[in-house]
Coordinates of C-alpha atoms and ligand atoms in Angstrom, one line a residue:
M1 CA 0.0 0.0 0.0
A2 CA 1.3 3.4 -0.8
T3 CA 2.7 5.0 2.3
K4 CA 3.5 8.7 3.0
L5 CA 6.8 9.3 4.7
E6 CA 7.3 12.8 6.1
Y7 CA 11.0 13.4 6.2
I8 CA 11.7 16.1 8.8
W9 CA 14.9 18.0 9.4
L10 CA 16.4 21.1 10.9
D11 CA 17.5 23.9 8.5
G12 CA 20.7 25.9 8.7
Y13 CA 19.3 29.2 10.0
K14 CA 21.3 30.9 12.8
P15 CA 21.0 31.4 15.7
T16 CA 17.8 29.3 15.7
Q17 CA 17.1 26.4 13.4
S18 CA 13.6 25.7 12.1
L19 CA 11.8 22.5 11.1
R20 CA 11.5 21.6 7.4
S21 CA 9.8 18.6 5.9
K22 CA 8.7 17.0 2.7
T23 CA 6.7 14.0 1.7
K24 CA 8.1 10.9 0.0
I25 CA 5.7 8.2 -1.3
V26 CA 6.9 4.6 -1.1
K27 CA 5.1 1.4 -2.1
S28 CA 5.4 -0.1 1.4
F29 CA 7.3 0.4 4.7
S30 CA 8.0 -2.0 7.5
G31 CA 7.8 0.7 10.2
K32 CA 11.5 0.2 11.1
V33 CA 13.8 3.2 10.7
E34 CA 16.7 1.0 9.4
D35 CA 14.6 0.1 6.4
L36 CA 14.3 3.7 5.3
D37 CA 16.5 5.1 2.5
N38 CA 18.4 8.3 2.6
W39 CA 16.9 11.2 0.6
S40 CA 18.2 14.6 -0.6
F41 CA 17.1 18.2 -0.6
D42 CA 18.1 21.6 -1.9
G43 CA 20.4 22.9 0.8
S44 CA 20.7 26.3 -1.0
S45 CA 17.1 27.0 0.1
T46 CA 17.7 26.2 3.7
E47 CA 21.0 28.0 4.3
Q48 CA 22.8 24.6 4.3
A49 CA 24.7 24.7 1.0
P50 CA 25.8 27.1 -1.7
G51 CA 23.7 27.2 -4.9
G52 CA 26.4 25.7 -7.1
S53 CA 26.6 22.5 -5.0
S54 CA 23.3 22.4 -3.3
D55 CA 22.5 18.8 -2.5
C56 CA 22.3 17.8 1.2
I57 CA 21.4 14.3 2.4
L58 CA 18.6 13.3 4.8
K59 CA 19.5 10.3 6.9
P60 CA 16.5 8.8 8.7
V61 CA 17.2 8.3 12.4
F62 CA 13.8 8.0 14.2
T63 CA 10.3 7.2 12.9
V64 CA 6.8 7.0 14.4
P65 CA 3.3 6.6 12.8
D66 CA 1.9 9.9 11.7
P67 CA -1.2 10.4 13.8
Q68 CA -2.8 12.9 11.4
R69 CA -2.5 11.2 8.1
K70 CA -3.6 7.8 6.8
D71 CA -0.9 5.2 6.0
A72 CA 1.8 7.6 7.0
Y73 CA 4.9 8.0 9.2
L74 CA 6.9 10.9 10.5
V75 CA 10.7 10.4 9.9
M76 CA 13.2 12.5 11.8
C77 CA 16.4 12.9 9.9
E78 CA 20.0 14.0 10.4
V79 CA 21.4 16.3 7.7
L80 CA 24.6 15.1 6.0
D81 CA 26.7 17.1 3.5
S82 CA 27.2 16.0 -0.1
K83 CA 30.1 13.8 1.1
G84 CA 28.0 12.0 3.6
Q85 CA 29.6 13.7 6.7
P86 CA 27.4 15.3 9.4
H87 CA 26.5 18.8 8.3
E88 CA 27.6 21.7 10.6
S89 CA 23.9 22.2 11.4
N90 CA 23.6 18.6 12.7
G91 CA 23.8 18.8 16.5
R92 CA 22.5 15.2 16.9
A93 CA 25.7 13.8 15.4
H94 CA 27.7 15.2 18.3
I95 CA 25.8 13.5 21.2
E96 CA 28.2 11.1 22.9
D97 CA 25.7 8.7 24.4
D98 CA 26.0 5.5 22.4
D99 CA 24.9 3.3 25.3
N100 CA 21.9 5.4 26.1
D101 CA 23.1 5.8 29.7
F102 CA 21.8 9.4 29.7
W103 CA 18.1 9.9 30.4
F104 CA 16.5 13.3 29.6
G105 CA 13.2 14.9 30.6
F106 CA 12.6 18.2 28.8
E107 CA 10.0 20.6 29.9
Q108 CA 9.0 22.4 26.7
E109 CA 7.3 25.8 27.2
Y110 CA 5.8 27.8 24.3
F111 CA 3.3 30.5 23.5
L112 CA 0.3 29.9 21.2
W113 CA 0.4 33.0 19.0
D114 CA -2.2 34.8 17.1
P115 CA -0.7 35.9 13.7
A116 CA -3.5 38.6 13.3
T117 CA -2.7 40.5 16.5
N118 CA 0.9 39.4 16.8
K119 CA 0.2 38.6 20.4
P120 CA -0.4 35.4 22.5
L121 CA -3.8 33.9 22.4
G122 CA -5.9 35.6 25.1
F123 CA -4.3 39.0 24.6
P124 CA -6.7 41.6 23.4
A125 CA -5.7 43.2 20.1
G126 CA -5.1 46.7 21.6
G127 CA -3.6 45.9 24.9
Y128 CA -2.9 43.4 27.7
P129 CA -4.9 41.0 29.7
G130 CA -4.8 41.2 33.5
P131 CA -1.4 40.5 35.1
Q132 CA 0.1 37.1 35.8
G133 CA -1.4 35.0 38.6
P134 CA -4.6 33.3 37.4
Y135 CA -3.2 31.6 34.2
Y136 CA -0.9 28.9 35.6
C137 CA -2.7 25.5 35.5
S138 CA -6.0 27.4 35.0
V139 CA -9.4 26.4 33.8
G140 CA -12.1 28.6 32.3
A141 CA -12.4 30.8 29.3
N142 CA -11.2 33.9 31.1
N143 CA -7.8 32.4 31.9
A144 CA -7.0 29.3 29.7
F145 CA -6.5 30.1 26.0
G146 CA -6.0 27.5 23.2
R147 CA -6.9 24.3 25.1
E148 CA -8.4 22.7 22.0
I149 CA -5.0 22.9 20.3
V150 CA -3.1 21.7 23.3
E151 CA -5.4 18.7 23.8
E152 CA -5.2 17.8 20.1
H153 CA -1.5 18.0 20.3
L154 CA -1.4 15.7 23.4
D155 CA -3.5 13.1 21.7
A156 CA -1.4 13.3 18.5
C157 CA 1.8 12.8 20.5
L158 CA 0.4 9.8 22.4
E159 CA -1.0 8.2 19.3
A160 CA 2.5 8.6 17.7
G161 CA 4.0 6.8 20.7
L162 CA 5.9 9.8 22.0
N163 CA 6.6 9.6 25.7
V164 CA 4.8 12.7 26.9
E165 CA 4.6 12.8 30.7
G166 CA 2.3 15.7 31.2
I167 CA 1.1 19.1 30.0
N168 CA 0.1 22.3 31.9
A169 CA -1.0 25.8 31.3
E170 CA 1.9 28.1 32.2
V171 CA 2.3 31.4 34.0
A172 CA 1.6 33.8 31.2
A173 CA -1.7 33.9 29.2
G174 CA -1.5 31.8 26.1
Q175 CA 1.6 30.0 27.4
W176 CA 1.7 26.2 27.8
E177 CA 4.1 23.3 28.5
F178 CA 4.6 19.7 27.7
Q179 CA 7.1 17.3 29.2
I180 CA 8.8 14.5 27.3
F181 CA 11.1 11.9 28.9
A182 CA 13.3 9.3 27.1
K183 CA 16.1 6.9 28.1
G184 CA 18.8 7.9 25.6
A185 CA 19.8 11.5 24.8
K186 CA 19.3 11.1 21.0
E187 CA 15.8 9.7 21.4
A188 CA 14.8 12.5 23.8
G189 CA 15.9 15.0 21.3
D190 CA 14.1 13.2 18.5
Q191 CA 10.9 13.1 20.5
I192 CA 11.0 16.8 21.3
W193 CA 11.5 17.7 17.7
V194 CA 8.7 15.5 16.5
A195 CA 6.4 16.9 19.2
R196 CA 7.3 20.4 18.1
Y197 CA 6.6 19.4 14.5
L198 CA 3.1 18.1 15.4
L199 CA 2.3 21.2 17.4
E200 CA 3.2 23.5 14.5
R201 CA 1.2 21.4 12.1
I202 CA -1.9 21.3 14.3
G203 CA -1.6 25.0 14.8
E204 CA -1.9 25.5 11.0
K205 CA -5.4 24.0 11.2
Y206 CA -6.5 26.7 13.7
G207 CA -4.5 29.6 12.1
V208 CA -2.5 29.7 15.3
A209 CA 1.3 29.9 15.3
V210 CA 3.7 28.7 17.9
N211 CA 6.1 31.2 19.3
W212 CA 9.2 29.4 20.6
H213 CA 11.1 32.6 21.5
C214 CA 12.3 32.7 25.1
K215 CA 11.0 36.2 25.8
P216 CA 8.4 37.0 23.2
L217 CA 6.8 39.8 25.3
G218 CA 10.1 41.5 26.0
Q219 CA 10.9 43.0 29.4
L220 CA 7.3 43.5 30.4
D221 CA 6.2 41.6 33.6
W222 CA 5.5 38.4 31.7
N223 CA 7.4 35.1 32.1
G224 CA 9.6 33.9 29.4
S225 CA 9.7 30.3 28.0
G226 CA 12.2 27.7 29.0
M227 CA 13.1 24.2 28.2
H228 CA 14.4 22.9 31.6
A229 CA 16.6 19.9 31.0
N230 CA 16.3 17.2 33.6
F231 CA 19.1 14.7 33.2
S232 CA 20.7 11.7 34.8
N233 CA 23.2 9.0 34.0
S234 CA 23.9 5.8 36.0
L235 CA 26.4 7.8 38.1
L236 CA 23.7 10.2 39.3
R237 CA 20.9 7.6 39.5
T238 CA 22.9 5.4 41.9
A239 CA 25.2 8.0 43.5
N240 CA 24.1 7.7 47.2
S241 CA 26.4 10.6 47.7
E242 CA 25.9 14.4 48.2
E243 CA 29.6 14.8 47.2
K244 CA 29.1 13.2 43.8
F245 CA 26.0 15.3 43.1
K246 CA 28.0 18.5 44.0
A247 CA 31.0 17.4 41.9
V248 CA 28.7 17.1 38.9
C249 CA 27.2 20.5 39.6
E250 CA 30.7 22.0 40.0
A251 CA 31.7 20.6 36.6
F252 CA 29.2 23.0 35.1
R253 CA 30.8 26.1 36.6
P254 CA 33.8 26.4 34.2
A255 CA 31.4 25.4 31.3
V256 CA 29.0 28.3 31.6
A257 CA 29.9 30.0 28.3
E258 CA 29.9 26.7 26.4
C259 CA 26.5 25.8 27.8
I260 CA 24.9 29.2 27.3
A261 CA 26.1 29.2 23.7
V262 CA 23.7 26.3 22.9
Y263 CA 21.0 27.0 25.5
G264 CA 19.0 29.1 23.0
A265 CA 19.1 32.5 21.4
D266 CA 18.4 35.7 23.3
N267 CA 18.7 33.9 26.7
D268 CA 20.1 37.1 28.2
Q269 CA 16.6 38.5 27.9
R270 CA 15.1 35.6 29.9
L271 CA 17.9 34.8 32.4
T272 CA 17.5 38.0 34.4
G273 CA 17.3 36.7 37.9
K274 CA 13.5 37.4 37.9
H275 CA 10.6 35.2 36.9
E276 CA 12.1 32.0 38.4
T277 CA 15.4 32.3 36.6
A278 CA 19.0 32.8 37.6
S279 CA 21.0 35.6 36.0
I280 CA 22.9 34.6 32.9
H281 CA 26.1 36.1 34.5
D282 CA 25.9 33.8 37.6
F283 CA 26.2 30.1 38.2
S284 CA 24.5 28.6 41.2
Y285 CA 22.9 25.3 42.3
G286 CA 20.8 24.3 45.2
V287 CA 18.2 21.9 46.6
S288 CA 14.7 22.8 45.4
D289 CA 16.0 26.2 44.3
R290 CA 14.0 27.5 41.3
G291 CA 16.1 30.6 41.3
A292 CA 19.3 28.6 40.6
S293 CA 21.0 27.7 37.4
I294 CA 20.8 24.0 38.3
R295 CA 18.2 22.7 40.7
I296 CA 18.8 19.6 42.8
P297 CA 15.3 18.2 43.0
L298 CA 14.1 17.3 46.5
Y299 CA 13.6 13.8 44.9
A300 CA 17.3 13.3 44.8
V301 CA 17.8 14.3 48.5
E302 CA 14.9 12.1 49.6
H303 CA 16.4 9.2 47.7
N304 CA 19.7 9.4 49.6
W305 CA 21.3 11.7 47.0
S306 CA 20.4 9.5 44.0
G307 CA 18.4 10.6 41.0
Y308 CA 18.7 13.5 38.6
L309 CA 19.5 17.2 38.2
E310 CA 17.6 20.0 36.5
D311 CA 19.4 22.5 34.4
R312 CA 17.0 25.4 34.3
R313 CA 18.9 27.6 31.8
P314 CA 18.0 26.0 28.4
N315 CA 15.3 28.1 26.7
S316 CA 12.3 27.2 24.7
A317 CA 14.0 27.7 21.3
A318 CA 17.1 25.7 22.1
D319 CA 18.0 22.6 20.1
P320 CA 17.6 19.6 22.5
Y321 CA 20.3 17.8 20.7
K322 CA 22.9 20.5 21.4
V323 CA 21.7 20.9 24.9
A324 CA 22.0 17.2 25.6
A325 CA 25.5 17.0 23.9
V326 CA 26.9 19.8 26.1
I327 CA 25.3 18.4 29.3
I328 CA 26.7 14.9 28.6
K329 CA 30.2 16.3 27.9
T330 CA 30.1 18.4 31.1
V331 CA 28.9 15.6 33.3
K332 CA 31.6 13.3 32.0
S333 CA 34.2 15.9 32.9
A334 CA 33.2 15.9 36.6
K335 CA 36.0 15.1 39.0
I336 CA 34.7 12.1 40.9
Ligands
ADP401 P1 9.0 20.9 37.4 O1 8.0 21.7 36.7 O2 8.7 20.8 38.9 O3 10.4 21.3 37.2 P2 8.1 18.6 35.7 O4 7.3 17.6 36.4 O5 7.5 19.5 34.8 O6 8.9 19.4 36.9 O7 9.3 17.9 35.0 C1 10.2 17.0 35.6 C2 10.9 16.2 34.6 O8 12.0 15.4 35.2 C3 10.0 15.2 33.9 O9 10.1 15.4 32.5 C4 10.7 13.9 34.2 O10 10.6 12.9 33.2 C5 12.1 14.2 34.5 N1 12.8 13.2 35.2 C6 12.4 12.5 36.3 N2 13.3 11.6 36.7 C7 14.4 11.7 35.8 C8 15.6 11.0 35.7 N3 16.0 10.0 36.5 N4 16.5 11.4 34.7 C9 16.1 12.4 33.9 N5 14.9 13.1 33.9 C10 14.0 12.7 34.9
MN402 MN1 7.4 21.7 34.6
MN403 MN1 7.2 25.3 33.4
MN404 MN1 11.3 22.5 35.7

């Protein structure tokens, strides 16, 4: 039976890459990613190649059934250059987690955005809604905006087999969050990107865009959007040691610049020290501290210093592949 394969990849735009995709029809497909062929695209239209030598290669790395199309799959791809080497825009290729020892739970925040008003859903065309307070985890038409889209997205993710762990309305009007967890850094990144893709595509149906920017309302008194990265490896999961936890946290201190470089564009606008963030200029960690760069969850302390850490600095527009890669590298550098 003819099957629709939606090959999805990240373009070469800087500082923030966007999703691109195109459909390939095949006669049949087993559902297994290793049975998929590489494909190519015009890299000169995506800032990934010069016009004179424009072919880039799509290498399928992750596939799930497409919940919105009949006889169809979504196919997340890495981009290779014309020689078959990872393209410079390909962050996934630099994740050093071949044994899937690293588990990641990303909390993806975003705004549902009305293209007509250029404001979040729930914002009147000419001004602002009431101040923050009633919107977080709210119910009711005065406070929760866009639930139909959010619910459809949740169902689509679950039907595709993505490991969504929860959703909630966030602190600003029109702002929402979903959480995805996976054992294996590459898979966690794949799942976040496919979930982002589904949200964008569902939004099309409603004429609603997704604003991934970390501070779309500027320096007004509205929260920005993050993508907290919760992470663990077997060391952290079985540490039984406050010293080991602190040694991992300390490994992040000299790596601040390297981390911030991939934690999403314009993060200086979001990491101000207000709105449950730490200043971009500081590095701190602490138990249960939502004003720290890295939070040690109470869970870890209650489990005799075993469990996971939460890096609160990555923002909503960050590439989860690059975030995971730098976290893994930094954890491995810890002096234990
Ligand atoms: P909060 O909003 O309080 O920061 P959430 O419940 O939104 O917390 O997110 C917590 C995240 O931590 C979830 O995505 C969960 O999957 C993740 N998590 C839990 N245990 C681990 C672990 N051992 N390793 C990595 N991530 C974990
Ligand atoms: Mn959360
Ligand atoms: Mn949140
Ligand atoms: Mn969090």
